[in-house]
């Protein structure tokens, strides 16, 4: 009897021990401490407000694409691993990757909205000019200005509200152009009206600041690539970072094969023609060009990569400001340029200016030493006539036309030029 009781007690003890083990294993908190292999927590980018420029808002571009940064649907360089650190914050631009489904990625350019010369130039000017201090609340300082107070009261963006801004796009403004800016401003939830009723005070400051520092993102928004304009697609902004479709700068093609150089030169001339003559009767001109002004997509198509030096003249309405009115200047006029700089007269801008600059600065580097004689000599001669054509409109146009005719048979038709292949096989256009 005693032996049976001992056996029973032993079995009960074993059962209780088993129940205790099962209970411990079912307790999440106990199991987590007992398990030697806790689940690995995926590290993520530490996006500081300073890196993105959100600490400067509302003296910034916008916030339309911030969610994609924080959800890691935009990653820098070719880094598809979130374990890597952010790139240096002092760079002007970055190469990145963008996704909508976390599976397929496409290249994008991430550009910092700032002066080309110094990152903090505009910010320091605001504080030192308005408050006589080295640092300040940029938004509070700009809100106090007479120009912004006029913006707050305005129902429509009119030429007097942008007079004196240094952006080439606004040196010769028309009401039609300004209405287009308001109607297509992509950093607001409800665009489409020429009146600014749908813009909050914050939206107005962001638009004014962007126009004052760098009009590149605004040009991408109001003249989108889907309508045939030669700009990369605008994907959005976060703080002072702009995200757009990726292009390789033209400088990367200075050593390209002759047929590639000929193709890019012809595209460059075609872009300049389209910017001078288009269905909307806007005349676009460059105030400066360099090796980063134009870019090339992966399909070989050439686009305007940096639109910050583009000016616009409305051939339909003309400028709504006489040149004397443009002399009005305030802090918004001086964020990226010397306040003493004189504005170029709207009446002095000629259609050949962009052609001459490209013939001087870009085409010689792209086409130099690429072809056999006597073709190379003819190319060099036409380029020289074009570059020297500031006093001869007809001479520039003739030199460019002859250069284009010479280059056409020098380009090839193959898969390297995906933007026109295989169409070029069946069309006399190419």
Short mmCIF file of N, CA and C in Angstrom, two decimals, residues 59-156:
data_model
loop_
_atom_site.label_atom_id
_atom_site.label_comp_id
_atom_site.label_asym_id
_atom_site.label_seq_id
_atom_site.Cartn_x
_atom_site.Cartn_y
_atom_site.Cartn_z
N UNK A 59 10.63 77.03 -44.46
CA UNK A 59 11.54 77.57 -45.46
C UNK A 59 12.22 76.39 -46.17
N UNK A 60 11.39 75.64 -46.89
CA UNK A 60 11.87 74.43 -47.56
C UNK A 60 11.00 74.19 -48.79
N UNK A 61 11.13 73.03 -49.42
CA UNK A 61 10.38 72.77 -50.65
C UNK A 61 9.01 72.18 -50.36
N UNK A 62 8.98 71.11 -49.56
CA UNK A 62 7.71 70.45 -49.28
C UNK A 62 7.90 69.17 -48.52
N UNK A 63 6.84 68.41 -48.39
CA UNK A 63 6.88 67.15 -47.62
C UNK A 63 6.17 66.01 -48.34
N UNK A 64 5.93 66.14 -49.64
CA UNK A 64 5.09 65.19 -50.36
C UNK A 64 5.66 63.78 -50.43
N UNK A 65 6.97 63.62 -50.27
CA UNK A 65 7.56 62.30 -50.43
C UNK A 65 8.26 61.82 -49.16
N UNK A 66 8.02 62.51 -48.04
CA UNK A 66 8.67 62.14 -46.78
C UNK A 66 8.35 60.71 -46.35
N UNK A 67 7.10 60.28 -46.54
CA UNK A 67 6.70 58.94 -46.11
C UNK A 67 7.57 57.86 -46.75
N UNK A 68 7.93 58.07 -48.02
CA UNK A 68 8.74 57.06 -48.71
C UNK A 68 10.15 57.00 -48.13
N UNK A 69 10.68 58.12 -47.67
CA UNK A 69 11.97 58.09 -47.00
C UNK A 69 11.89 57.30 -45.71
N UNK A 70 10.89 57.59 -44.90
CA UNK A 70 10.79 56.94 -43.60
C UNK A 70 10.39 55.47 -43.71
N UNK A 71 9.69 55.10 -44.76
CA UNK A 71 9.32 53.69 -44.97
C UNK A 71 10.41 52.93 -45.72
N UNK A 72 11.54 53.62 -45.98
CA UNK A 72 12.68 53.03 -46.70
C UNK A 72 12.31 52.58 -48.11
N UNK A 73 11.36 53.27 -48.71
CA UNK A 73 11.04 53.03 -50.12
C UNK A 73 11.86 53.93 -51.03
N UNK A 74 12.70 54.77 -50.41
CA UNK A 74 13.75 55.50 -51.11
C UNK A 74 15.04 55.23 -50.35
N UNK A 75 16.03 54.69 -51.04
CA UNK A 75 17.31 54.40 -50.41
C UNK A 75 18.43 54.98 -51.25
N UNK A 76 19.50 55.33 -50.58
CA UNK A 76 20.57 56.05 -51.25
C UNK A 76 21.54 55.13 -51.98
N UNK A 77 22.05 55.66 -53.08
CA UNK A 77 23.02 54.99 -53.93
C UNK A 77 22.44 53.66 -54.39
N UNK A 78 23.25 52.61 -54.47
CA UNK A 78 22.73 51.29 -54.85
C UNK A 78 22.51 50.45 -53.61
N UNK A 79 22.38 51.11 -52.46
CA UNK A 79 22.25 50.40 -51.19
C UNK A 79 20.82 49.94 -50.98
N UNK A 80 20.57 48.68 -51.21
CA UNK A 80 19.24 48.13 -50.95
C UNK A 80 19.18 47.52 -49.55
N UNK A 81 20.28 47.63 -48.79
CA UNK A 81 20.30 47.15 -47.41
C UNK A 81 20.14 48.34 -46.48
N UNK A 82 19.24 48.22 -45.53
CA UNK A 82 18.99 49.34 -44.61
C UNK A 82 20.02 49.40 -43.49
N UNK A 83 20.99 48.47 -43.49
CA UNK A 83 22.00 48.48 -42.43
C UNK A 83 23.04 49.57 -42.66
N UNK A 84 23.10 50.08 -43.88
CA UNK A 84 24.12 51.06 -44.20
C UNK A 84 23.72 52.46 -43.73
N UNK A 85 24.72 53.26 -43.43
CA UNK A 85 24.48 54.60 -42.91
C UNK A 85 24.11 55.56 -44.04
N UNK A 86 23.57 56.69 -43.66
CA UNK A 86 23.24 57.73 -44.63
C UNK A 86 24.52 58.35 -45.20
N UNK A 87 24.46 58.84 -46.42
CA UNK A 87 25.61 59.53 -47.00
C UNK A 87 25.82 60.88 -46.33
N UNK A 88 26.95 61.54 -46.60
CA UNK A 88 27.22 62.84 -45.98
C UNK A 88 26.15 63.87 -46.33
N UNK A 89 25.79 64.70 -45.37
CA UNK A 89 24.71 65.67 -45.57
C UNK A 89 25.16 66.91 -46.32
N UNK A 90 26.48 67.06 -46.54
CA UNK A 90 26.96 68.28 -47.20
C UNK A 90 26.95 68.16 -48.73
N UNK A 91 26.65 66.97 -49.28
CA UNK A 91 26.65 66.80 -50.73
C UNK A 91 25.46 67.50 -51.36
N UNK A 92 25.65 67.95 -52.62
CA UNK A 92 24.58 68.63 -53.34
C UNK A 92 23.57 67.66 -53.93
N UNK A 93 24.03 66.46 -54.29
CA UNK A 93 23.12 65.49 -54.91
C UNK A 93 23.57 64.08 -54.58
N UNK A 94 22.63 63.15 -54.72
CA UNK A 94 22.87 61.75 -54.41
C UNK A 94 22.19 60.88 -55.46
N UNK A 95 22.73 59.69 -55.66
CA UNK A 95 22.05 58.68 -56.47
C UNK A 95 21.26 57.79 -55.53
N UNK A 96 20.02 57.46 -55.90
CA UNK A 96 19.19 56.67 -55.00
C UNK A 96 18.35 55.65 -55.73
N UNK A 97 17.62 54.86 -54.97
CA UNK A 97 16.71 53.85 -55.50
C UNK A 97 15.32 54.09 -54.93
N UNK A 98 14.32 53.86 -55.77
CA UNK A 98 12.93 54.19 -55.43
C UNK A 98 12.06 52.98 -55.76
N UNK A 99 11.10 52.67 -54.89
CA UNK A 99 10.20 51.55 -55.16
C UNK A 99 8.77 51.88 -54.76
N UNK A 100 7.84 51.22 -55.43
CA UNK A 100 6.43 51.32 -55.07
C UNK A 100 5.90 50.02 -54.48
N UNK A 101 6.66 48.93 -54.66
CA UNK A 101 6.18 47.63 -54.21
C UNK A 101 7.19 46.86 -53.37
N UNK A 102 8.33 47.47 -53.05
CA UNK A 102 9.40 46.85 -52.26
C UNK A 102 10.07 45.69 -52.97
N UNK A 103 9.74 45.48 -54.24
CA UNK A 103 10.36 44.38 -55.01
C UNK A 103 11.17 44.93 -56.18
N UNK A 104 10.55 45.79 -56.96
CA UNK A 104 11.26 46.36 -58.10
C UNK A 104 11.73 47.77 -57.75
N UNK A 105 12.99 48.05 -58.07
CA UNK A 105 13.59 49.34 -57.74
C UNK A 105 14.01 50.06 -59.01
N UNK A 106 13.95 51.38 -59.00
CA UNK A 106 14.44 52.16 -60.13
C UNK A 106 15.30 53.31 -59.62
N UNK A 107 16.25 53.70 -60.45
CA UNK A 107 17.19 54.74 -60.05
C UNK A 107 16.53 56.11 -60.04
N UNK A 108 16.90 56.91 -59.06
CA UNK A 108 16.41 58.30 -58.97
C UNK A 108 17.58 59.20 -58.60
N UNK A 109 17.42 60.48 -58.88
CA UNK A 109 18.36 61.50 -58.42
C UNK A 109 17.74 62.22 -57.23
N UNK A 110 18.52 62.36 -56.17
CA UNK A 110 18.07 63.08 -54.97
C UNK A 110 18.94 64.33 -54.86
N UNK A 111 18.32 65.49 -55.00
CA UNK A 111 19.05 66.75 -55.07
C UNK A 111 18.69 67.64 -53.90
N UNK A 112 19.70 68.29 -53.34
CA UNK A 112 19.48 69.19 -52.22
C UNK A 112 19.24 70.60 -52.74
N UNK A 113 18.11 71.19 -52.39
CA UNK A 113 17.79 72.55 -52.83
C UNK A 113 18.65 73.54 -52.05
N UNK A 114 19.55 74.18 -52.75
CA UNK A 114 20.45 75.11 -52.08
C UNK A 114 21.19 75.92 -53.12
N UNK A 115 21.97 76.87 -52.66
CA UNK A 115 22.85 77.58 -53.56
C UNK A 115 23.91 76.62 -54.08
N UNK A 116 24.35 76.80 -55.32
CA UNK A 116 25.37 75.93 -55.87
C UNK A 116 26.72 76.13 -55.19
N UNK A 117 26.86 77.22 -54.46
CA UNK A 117 28.16 77.56 -53.93
C UNK A 117 28.33 77.17 -52.47
N UNK A 118 27.29 77.39 -51.66
CA UNK A 118 27.39 77.03 -50.24
C UNK A 118 26.02 76.59 -49.76
N UNK A 119 26.02 75.52 -48.95
CA UNK A 119 24.75 74.99 -48.46
C UNK A 119 24.02 75.99 -47.56
N UNK A 120 24.76 76.65 -46.68
CA UNK A 120 24.11 77.48 -45.68
C UNK A 120 24.08 78.95 -46.06
N UNK A 121 24.40 79.26 -47.31
CA UNK A 121 24.48 80.65 -47.75
C UNK A 121 23.16 81.38 -47.57
N UNK A 122 22.08 80.79 -48.09
CA UNK A 122 20.78 81.44 -48.00
C UNK A 122 20.33 81.60 -46.55
N UNK A 123 20.53 80.57 -45.73
CA UNK A 123 20.10 80.64 -44.34
C UNK A 123 20.84 81.74 -43.59
N UNK A 124 22.14 81.85 -43.80
CA UNK A 124 22.92 82.88 -43.11
C UNK A 124 22.49 84.28 -43.54
N UNK A 125 22.17 84.43 -44.82
CA UNK A 125 21.73 85.74 -45.30
C UNK A 125 20.41 86.15 -44.64
N UNK A 126 19.51 85.20 -44.45
CA UNK A 126 18.24 85.53 -43.81
C UNK A 126 18.47 86.05 -42.41
N UNK A 127 19.27 85.34 -41.63
CA UNK A 127 19.48 85.72 -40.23
C UNK A 127 20.28 87.02 -40.10
N UNK A 128 21.37 87.14 -40.86
CA UNK A 128 22.22 88.33 -40.73
C UNK A 128 21.55 89.57 -41.31
N UNK A 129 20.76 89.40 -42.38
CA UNK A 129 20.14 90.56 -43.01
C UNK A 129 18.91 91.04 -42.26
N UNK A 130 18.10 90.11 -41.77
CA UNK A 130 16.83 90.51 -41.15
C UNK A 130 16.94 90.72 -39.65
N UNK A 131 17.72 89.85 -38.97
CA UNK A 131 17.77 89.93 -37.50
C UNK A 131 19.15 90.26 -36.96
N UNK A 132 20.13 90.40 -37.84
CA UNK A 132 21.51 90.74 -37.44
C UNK A 132 22.09 89.71 -36.48
N UNK A 133 21.71 88.44 -36.65
CA UNK A 133 22.26 87.36 -35.83
C UNK A 133 22.78 86.26 -36.73
N UNK A 134 23.61 85.36 -36.17
CA UNK A 134 24.17 84.27 -36.96
C UNK A 134 23.16 83.16 -37.17
N UNK A 135 22.29 82.94 -36.21
CA UNK A 135 21.26 81.91 -36.33
C UNK A 135 19.92 82.52 -35.93
N UNK A 136 18.84 81.92 -36.44
CA UNK A 136 17.51 82.43 -36.12
C UNK A 136 16.48 81.42 -36.59
N UNK A 137 15.21 81.68 -36.30
CA UNK A 137 14.12 80.91 -36.86
C UNK A 137 13.84 81.45 -38.25
N UNK A 138 14.21 80.67 -39.26
CA UNK A 138 14.08 81.14 -40.63
C UNK A 138 12.63 81.46 -40.97
N UNK A 139 11.71 80.60 -40.55
CA UNK A 139 10.30 80.82 -40.87
C UNK A 139 9.78 82.09 -40.23
N UNK A 140 10.13 82.29 -38.96
CA UNK A 140 9.65 83.49 -38.26
C UNK A 140 10.20 84.76 -38.89
N UNK A 141 11.48 84.70 -39.30
CA UNK A 141 12.11 85.87 -39.91
C UNK A 141 11.47 86.20 -41.26
N UNK A 142 11.24 85.18 -42.08
CA UNK A 142 10.69 85.41 -43.42
C UNK A 142 9.22 85.83 -43.36
N UNK A 143 8.49 85.35 -42.36
CA UNK A 143 7.08 85.71 -42.24
C UNK A 143 6.90 87.20 -41.97
N UNK A 144 7.91 87.81 -41.36
CA UNK A 144 7.79 89.23 -41.02
C UNK A 144 8.01 90.16 -42.21
N UNK A 145 8.53 89.64 -43.30
CA UNK A 145 8.91 90.50 -44.42
C UNK A 145 7.67 91.08 -45.12
N UNK A 146 7.88 92.23 -45.73
CA UNK A 146 6.78 92.89 -46.44
C UNK A 146 6.30 92.05 -47.61
N UNK A 147 7.26 91.40 -48.34
CA UNK A 147 6.85 90.59 -49.49
C UNK A 147 5.93 89.45 -49.06
N UNK A 148 6.30 88.74 -48.00
CA UNK A 148 5.47 87.60 -47.60
C UNK A 148 4.12 88.06 -47.07
N UNK A 149 4.07 89.18 -46.41
CA UNK A 149 2.79 89.69 -45.95
C UNK A 149 1.87 90.01 -47.12
N UNK A 150 2.45 90.47 -48.23
CA UNK A 150 1.66 90.69 -49.45
C UNK A 150 1.17 89.36 -50.01
N UNK A 151 2.03 88.32 -49.96
CA UNK A 151 1.63 86.99 -50.41
C UNK A 151 0.45 86.47 -49.59
N UNK A 152 0.47 86.70 -48.30
CA UNK A 152 -0.60 86.21 -47.44
C UNK A 152 -1.95 86.82 -47.81
N UNK A 153 -1.93 88.07 -48.22
CA UNK A 153 -3.19 88.77 -48.56
C UNK A 153 -3.65 88.51 -49.99
N UNK A 154 -2.74 87.99 -50.82
CA UNK A 154 -3.04 87.86 -52.26
C UNK A 154 -3.95 86.67 -52.54
N UNK A 155 -4.87 86.87 -53.46
CA UNK A 155 -5.74 85.78 -53.93
C UNK A 155 -5.16 85.11 -55.17
N UNK A 156 -4.29 85.85 -55.87
CA UNK A 156 -3.72 85.34 -57.11
C UNK A 156 -2.24 85.73 -57.17
#
